[in-house]
Amino acid sequence: MHHSHCIEEMNKPARGSLLGIEHLDGGEILGLLKLARRMNPMKPRPLLRGKRVLLLFYEPSTRTRSSFEIAAKSMAAMTTLVLSSGSSIEKGESLLDTAYTLRALGADLIVVRHPLAGAPALMARHLDIPVVNAGDGMHEHPSQALLDAYTILRHKKTLKGLQVAIVGDVYHSRVARSAIHLSAKVGARVTLCGPPELLPEVATTLAPGLHITRTAEDAVRGADVIMVLRVQKERLAGVKISLQNYTERYQVTMSRVKLAKRDAMVMHPGPIIRGLELTSEVADCPQSVIVEEVRNGVSMRMAILSKALGRAR
Ligand code: ASP
């Protein structure tokens, strides 16, 4: 016991790391959101000149990966991408050995996505450079929650008191977990909605004040924000759900969107599967900010990287 306690003490996560929303406080969250407002990828600023940003991706990614890369480059950092396929990871190199290798190559910061919860934290405890979590298994996806909050604030005055409906595969979603923590810390009210297989009751213990409803209508009624989640087919492992049943009961359709506030925003972290968790009409409707989320992701990640490296201005 004593021994493991010592190891914990010695191995604090490297300074500047962003491992999740759960351990941030409201002030830190609002600070990052404020910083993102000053970032404009169209007006590059060399805040990270001379820095090497390593992007280490063990899972597929389109938005997160390219947006961290563009964010780093628009601040004049050098970036190198390492994918699990085609690298020594395929040869069985351990996560920590890969991390030490990247550090030896001169990495100043590592952005990592990994199928296992806690992988970025493990790296951060063994490295002396900041580690940024770009999604770890079913745990957290902090940059997504931050860019979503940033996007909401472009349309609403404050996050406090907002009614947020999170609809879909909550159980397997790291996006939901980070959004739930963020909402609790800034005072937004969250209603979770999904079938029991994808949303067990225990989800309400994640944060105070969480509600669950099993009907999409109840979830979206009066909502300011509807956050739609993809059914994480790659993480279902044995969970049997009928997709037809799912779409009937939980698909976000125009008639369901109409139950929300008139100025409600429809969000989705992507990738969207049209015709499953939402209809094509909803994806493209005027209230949908799905494309804007992607755009805002670059400013948000500029803020995250510059803060992590102590170069935020
Ligand atoms: N892109 C998000 C993630 O990596 C959401 C999703 O894949 O459904 O978690």
Short mmCIF file of C-alpha atoms and ligand atoms in Angstrom, two decimals:
data_model
loop_
_atom_site.label_atom_id
_atom_site.label_comp_id
_atom_site.label_asym_id
_atom_site.label_seq_id
_atom_site.Cartn_x
_atom_site.Cartn_y
_atom_site.Cartn_z
CA MET A 1 0.00 0.00 0.00
CA HIS A 2 2.64 2.40 1.18
CA HIS A 3 4.82 1.61 -1.80
CA SER A 4 2.13 2.28 -4.41
CA HIS A 5 1.24 5.47 -2.60
CA CYS A 6 4.84 6.63 -3.07
CA ILE A 7 4.75 5.86 -6.76
CA GLU A 8 1.60 7.91 -7.10
CA GLU A 9 3.28 10.77 -5.28
CA MET A 10 6.35 10.65 -7.48
CA ASN A 11 4.48 10.27 -10.69
CA LYS A 12 2.18 13.23 -10.96
CA PRO A 13 1.01 13.88 -14.53
CA ALA A 14 3.43 16.13 -16.39
CA ARG A 15 2.68 19.83 -16.00
CA GLY A 16 0.39 21.28 -18.62
CA SER A 17 -1.27 17.96 -19.45
CA LEU A 18 -4.95 17.94 -20.34
CA LEU A 19 -6.23 14.49 -19.43
CA GLY A 20 -9.92 15.12 -18.88
CA ILE A 21 -12.54 17.62 -17.81
CA GLU A 22 -13.25 15.83 -14.54
CA HIS A 23 -10.20 17.31 -12.80
CA LEU A 24 -10.57 20.86 -14.09
CA ASP A 25 -12.51 23.45 -12.14
CA GLY A 26 -15.04 25.89 -13.56
CA GLY A 27 -12.49 28.71 -13.62
CA GLU A 28 -9.97 26.70 -15.63
CA ILE A 29 -12.67 25.73 -18.11
CA LEU A 30 -13.85 29.31 -18.58
CA GLY A 31 -10.21 30.44 -18.89
CA LEU A 32 -9.59 28.03 -21.76
CA LEU A 33 -12.83 29.10 -23.46
CA LYS A 34 -11.79 32.73 -23.17
CA LEU A 35 -8.36 31.98 -24.57
CA ALA A 36 -9.92 30.19 -27.56
CA ARG A 37 -11.83 33.36 -28.41
CA ARG A 38 -8.51 35.09 -29.02
CA MET A 39 -7.30 32.37 -31.40
CA ASN A 40 -7.91 32.65 -35.10
CA PRO A 41 -6.48 29.96 -37.36
CA MET A 42 -6.83 32.35 -40.30
CA LYS A 43 -4.43 34.72 -38.57
CA PRO A 44 -1.50 32.49 -37.63
CA ARG A 45 0.56 33.51 -34.59
CA PRO A 46 3.96 31.93 -34.01
CA LEU A 47 3.29 31.19 -30.33
CA LEU A 48 4.74 27.69 -30.62
CA ARG A 49 7.71 28.42 -32.88
CA GLY A 50 10.40 25.78 -32.40
CA LYS A 51 8.08 23.38 -30.58
CA ARG A 52 7.59 19.79 -31.70
CA VAL A 53 4.06 18.44 -31.36
CA LEU A 54 3.70 14.68 -31.75
CA LEU A 55 0.30 13.34 -32.73
CA LEU A 56 -0.03 9.70 -31.67
CA PHE A 57 -3.22 8.02 -32.84
CA TYR A 58 -4.10 4.44 -31.97
CA GLU A 59 -7.70 4.81 -33.17
CA PRO A 60 -9.28 6.26 -36.29
CA SER A 61 -9.84 10.00 -36.35
CA THR A 62 -10.71 12.62 -38.94
CA ARG A 63 -11.62 15.83 -37.14
CA THR A 64 -9.60 15.61 -33.94
CA ARG A 65 -6.38 14.64 -35.64
CA SER A 66 -6.49 17.17 -38.45
CA SER A 67 -7.68 19.92 -36.18
CA PHE A 68 -4.89 19.43 -33.62
CA GLU A 69 -2.44 19.39 -36.52
CA ILE A 70 -3.81 22.56 -38.09
CA ALA A 71 -3.96 24.23 -34.68
CA ALA A 72 -0.29 23.39 -33.99
CA LYS A 73 0.83 24.49 -37.43
CA SER A 74 -1.03 27.78 -37.31
CA MET A 75 1.06 28.57 -34.23
CA ALA A 76 4.27 27.62 -36.10
CA ALA A 77 4.92 24.34 -34.27
CA MET A 78 6.36 21.35 -36.09
CA THR A 79 4.05 18.35 -36.15
CA THR A 80 4.68 14.67 -36.68
CA LEU A 81 1.95 12.12 -36.97
CA VAL A 82 2.38 8.56 -35.72
CA LEU A 83 -0.40 6.10 -36.44
CA SER A 84 -0.66 2.69 -34.82
CA SER A 85 -0.87 0.99 -38.20
CA GLY A 86 2.43 1.14 -40.02
CA SER A 87 4.42 1.97 -36.87
CA SER A 88 6.28 -0.21 -34.36
CA ILE A 89 3.07 -0.27 -32.33
CA GLU A 90 2.04 -3.01 -34.76
CA LYS A 91 5.18 -4.86 -33.77
CA GLY A 92 4.03 -4.88 -30.15
CA GLU A 93 5.95 -1.96 -28.70
CA SER A 94 4.42 -0.92 -25.39
CA LEU A 95 2.71 2.40 -24.90
CA LEU A 96 5.41 3.67 -22.56
CA ASP A 97 8.25 2.57 -24.83
CA THR A 98 6.57 4.41 -27.69
CA ALA A 99 6.20 7.45 -25.45
CA TYR A 100 9.89 7.40 -24.45
CA THR A 101 10.84 7.05 -28.12
CA LEU A 102 8.80 10.10 -29.10
CA ARG A 103 10.32 12.04 -26.21
CA ALA A 104 13.80 11.03 -27.36
CA LEU A 105 12.95 12.38 -30.81
CA GLY A 106 12.51 15.77 -29.20
CA ALA A 107 8.75 15.93 -28.69
CA ASP A 108 7.67 18.92 -26.58
CA LEU A 109 4.06 17.76 -26.32
CA ILE A 110 2.20 14.58 -27.23
CA VAL A 111 -1.43 14.49 -28.34
CA VAL A 112 -2.69 10.94 -27.92
CA ARG A 113 -5.79 8.97 -28.81
CA HIS A 114 -6.01 5.43 -27.48
CA PRO A 115 -8.68 2.71 -27.18
CA LEU A 116 -7.92 2.23 -23.48
CA ALA A 117 -9.20 4.56 -20.79
CA GLY A 118 -6.31 6.02 -18.83
CA ALA A 119 -3.64 5.58 -21.51
CA PRO A 120 -2.91 9.35 -21.77
CA ALA A 121 -2.73 9.61 -17.96
CA LEU A 122 -0.24 6.74 -17.83
CA MET A 123 1.95 8.49 -20.39
CA ALA A 124 1.67 11.80 -18.56
CA ARG A 125 2.86 10.18 -15.33
CA HIS A 126 6.01 8.87 -16.98
CA LEU A 127 6.97 11.81 -19.15
CA ASP A 128 8.23 15.30 -18.39
CA ILE A 129 6.28 16.89 -21.26
CA PRO A 130 2.56 17.67 -21.41
CA VAL A 131 0.21 15.01 -22.74
CA VAL A 132 -3.12 16.01 -24.27
CA ASN A 133 -5.91 13.44 -24.34
CA ALA A 134 -7.50 13.28 -27.78
CA GLY A 135 -9.95 10.58 -26.67
CA ASP A 136 -9.22 7.54 -24.48
CA GLY A 137 -11.57 4.60 -24.87
CA MET A 138 -14.87 5.16 -23.10
CA HIS A 139 -13.33 7.66 -20.69
CA GLU A 140 -12.93 11.29 -21.82
CA HIS A 141 -12.56 13.51 -24.86
CA PRO A 142 -11.81 16.85 -23.23
CA SER A 143 -11.05 18.90 -26.33
CA GLN A 144 -14.43 17.92 -27.79
CA ALA A 145 -16.32 19.04 -24.68
CA LEU A 146 -14.41 22.33 -24.70
CA LEU A 147 -15.03 23.03 -28.38
CA ASP A 148 -18.71 22.22 -27.87
CA ALA A 149 -18.92 24.64 -24.96
CA TYR A 150 -17.11 27.23 -27.07
CA THR A 151 -19.62 26.67 -29.89
CA ILE A 152 -22.57 27.02 -27.52
CA LEU A 153 -21.16 30.31 -26.25
CA ARG A 154 -21.11 31.69 -29.78
CA HIS A 155 -24.90 31.42 -29.71
CA LYS A 156 -25.91 31.72 -26.05
CA LYS A 157 -24.90 34.31 -23.49
CA THR A 158 -23.95 31.83 -20.81
CA LEU A 159 -23.71 28.11 -20.17
CA LYS A 160 -25.22 28.50 -16.73
CA GLY A 161 -28.80 27.23 -16.53
CA LEU A 162 -28.85 25.94 -20.10
CA GLN A 163 -30.95 22.85 -20.70
CA VAL A 164 -28.82 20.25 -22.50
CA ALA A 165 -30.27 16.98 -23.87
CA ILE A 166 -27.69 14.30 -24.65
CA VAL A 167 -29.31 11.63 -26.81
CA GLY A 168 -27.84 8.33 -27.94
CA ASP A 169 -25.14 5.86 -26.93
CA VAL A 170 -24.14 7.58 -23.71
CA TYR A 171 -22.54 4.51 -22.16
CA HIS A 172 -19.83 4.09 -24.79
CA SER A 173 -19.30 7.79 -25.37
CA ARG A 174 -16.25 9.62 -24.09
CA VAL A 175 -17.78 12.76 -25.60
CA ALA A 176 -20.80 12.41 -23.31
CA ARG A 177 -18.63 11.79 -20.25
CA SER A 178 -16.58 14.93 -20.84
CA ALA A 179 -19.69 16.98 -21.67
CA ILE A 180 -21.40 15.80 -18.48
CA HIS A 181 -18.43 16.85 -16.34
CA LEU A 182 -18.16 20.18 -18.09
CA SER A 183 -21.88 20.92 -17.76
CA ALA A 184 -21.84 20.15 -14.05
CA LYS A 185 -18.90 22.51 -13.51
CA VAL A 186 -20.43 25.44 -15.36
CA GLY A 187 -23.99 24.94 -14.15
CA ALA A 188 -25.71 23.62 -17.28
CA ARG A 189 -28.51 21.11 -16.70
CA VAL A 190 -28.21 17.78 -18.47
CA THR A 191 -30.85 15.24 -19.39
CA LEU A 192 -29.54 11.94 -20.72
CA CYS A 193 -31.60 9.86 -23.11
CA GLY A 194 -31.08 6.43 -24.61
CA PRO A 195 -32.10 2.77 -24.32
CA PRO A 196 -31.04 0.97 -21.10
CA GLU A 197 -28.37 -1.03 -23.01
CA LEU A 198 -26.66 2.21 -24.03
CA LEU A 199 -27.52 4.22 -20.94
CA PRO A 200 -27.52 2.33 -17.64
CA GLU A 201 -29.05 4.01 -14.58
CA VAL A 202 -25.63 4.31 -12.94
CA ALA A 203 -24.82 7.09 -15.43
CA THR A 204 -26.61 9.51 -13.11
CA THR A 205 -23.81 9.08 -10.56
CA LEU A 206 -21.31 10.75 -12.92
CA ALA A 207 -22.28 14.22 -11.79
CA PRO A 208 -24.83 15.81 -9.49
CA GLY A 209 -28.20 16.81 -10.93
CA LEU A 210 -28.22 14.40 -13.90
CA HIS A 211 -31.54 13.06 -15.15
CA ILE A 212 -32.32 10.09 -17.36
CA THR A 213 -35.32 9.75 -19.61
CA ARG A 214 -36.16 6.89 -21.94
CA THR A 215 -38.15 8.88 -24.44
CA ALA A 216 -36.56 11.24 -26.94
CA GLU A 217 -39.59 13.54 -26.73
CA ASP A 218 -39.15 14.11 -23.01
CA ALA A 219 -35.43 14.67 -23.42
CA VAL A 220 -35.62 17.36 -26.07
CA ARG A 221 -38.75 19.17 -24.87
CA GLY A 222 -37.72 22.70 -23.95
CA ALA A 223 -34.01 22.02 -24.53
CA ASP A 224 -31.54 24.76 -25.48
CA VAL A 225 -29.04 22.26 -26.82
CA ILE A 226 -29.58 18.80 -28.31
CA MET A 227 -26.36 16.83 -28.35
CA VAL A 228 -26.67 13.75 -30.55
CA LEU A 229 -24.30 10.81 -30.12
CA ARG A 230 -23.28 8.11 -32.57
CA VAL A 231 -23.96 4.48 -31.67
CA GLN A 232 -20.39 3.30 -31.02
CA LYS A 233 -20.57 0.07 -33.00
CA GLU A 234 -16.86 -0.59 -32.43
CA ARG A 235 -17.42 -0.61 -28.67
CA LEU A 236 -20.67 -2.59 -28.45
CA ALA A 237 -18.86 -5.92 -27.77
CA GLY A 238 -21.74 -8.23 -27.06
CA VAL A 239 -24.38 -5.56 -26.42
CA LYS A 240 -27.32 -6.46 -28.61
CA ILE A 241 -29.48 -3.62 -29.78
CA SER A 242 -31.99 -3.50 -32.58
CA LEU A 243 -31.06 -0.57 -34.77
CA GLN A 244 -34.59 -0.40 -36.11
CA ASN A 245 -35.96 -0.13 -32.62
CA TYR A 246 -33.30 2.44 -31.84
CA THR A 247 -34.18 4.71 -34.75
CA GLU A 248 -37.88 4.51 -33.99
CA ARG A 249 -37.47 5.58 -30.41
CA TYR A 250 -34.32 7.69 -30.24
CA GLN A 251 -33.45 9.00 -33.70
CA VAL A 252 -33.39 12.80 -33.64
CA THR A 253 -35.93 13.79 -36.26
CA MET A 254 -37.29 17.19 -37.29
CA SER A 255 -40.51 16.58 -35.40
CA ARG A 256 -38.51 15.88 -32.25
CA VAL A 257 -36.28 18.93 -32.79
CA LYS A 258 -39.44 21.05 -32.95
CA LEU A 259 -40.20 20.16 -29.32
CA ALA A 260 -37.04 21.94 -28.21
CA LYS A 261 -36.76 25.73 -27.81
CA ARG A 262 -37.12 27.62 -31.07
CA ASP A 263 -33.51 28.70 -30.96
CA ALA A 264 -32.22 25.29 -29.84
CA MET A 265 -28.89 24.16 -31.23
CA VAL A 266 -28.37 20.66 -32.65
CA MET A 267 -24.86 19.34 -32.05
CA HIS A 268 -22.97 16.15 -32.90
CA PRO A 269 -19.27 15.42 -32.42
CA GLY A 270 -19.11 13.46 -35.67
CA PRO A 271 -18.82 11.21 -37.50
CA ILE A 272 -22.57 11.41 -38.16
CA ILE A 273 -24.41 8.39 -39.47
CA ARG A 274 -27.30 9.90 -41.40
CA GLY A 275 -30.48 7.89 -40.96
CA LEU A 276 -29.37 6.30 -37.71
CA GLU A 277 -28.92 8.60 -34.71
CA LEU A 278 -30.30 11.56 -36.64
CA THR A 279 -32.03 12.18 -39.94
CA SER A 280 -30.30 13.85 -42.84
CA GLU A 281 -32.79 16.71 -42.56
CA VAL A 282 -31.75 17.37 -38.96
CA ALA A 283 -28.05 17.23 -39.82
CA ASP A 284 -28.57 19.96 -42.41
CA CYS A 285 -31.26 22.03 -40.70
CA PRO A 286 -30.64 25.70 -39.80
CA GLN A 287 -30.33 24.84 -36.10
CA SER A 288 -27.56 22.33 -36.79
CA VAL A 289 -24.10 23.59 -35.77
CA ILE A 290 -22.34 20.34 -36.64
CA VAL A 291 -20.06 21.96 -39.21
CA GLU A 292 -19.43 24.95 -36.98
CA GLU A 293 -18.25 22.64 -34.19
CA VAL A 294 -15.55 21.35 -36.51
CA ARG A 295 -14.51 24.88 -37.44
CA ASN A 296 -14.39 26.01 -33.81
CA GLY A 297 -12.33 22.96 -32.94
CA VAL A 298 -9.24 24.57 -34.43
CA SER A 299 -9.37 27.71 -32.24
CA MET A 300 -10.15 25.61 -29.20
CA ARG A 301 -7.20 23.32 -29.84
CA MET A 302 -4.92 26.31 -30.43
CA ALA A 303 -5.89 27.45 -26.95
CA ILE A 304 -5.33 23.97 -25.47
CA LEU A 305 -1.88 23.55 -27.04
CA SER A 306 -0.60 27.03 -26.21
CA LYS A 307 -1.83 26.73 -22.63
CA ALA A 308 -0.25 23.27 -22.25
CA LEU A 309 3.09 24.60 -23.46
CA GLY A 310 2.89 27.70 -21.32
CA ARG A 311 2.82 29.99 -24.35
CA ALA A 312 -0.74 31.28 -24.05
CA ARG A 313 -1.00 34.98 -24.76
N1 ASP B 1 -15.40 11.40 -32.76
C1 ASP B 1 -15.90 11.18 -31.42
C2 ASP B 1 -14.95 10.30 -30.65
O1 ASP B 1 -13.89 9.99 -31.11
C3 ASP B 1 -17.30 10.67 -31.40
C4 ASP B 1 -17.55 9.40 -32.13
O2 ASP B 1 -16.63 8.75 -32.63
O3 ASP B 1 -18.71 9.02 -32.20
O4 ASP B 1 -15.26 9.94 -29.55
#
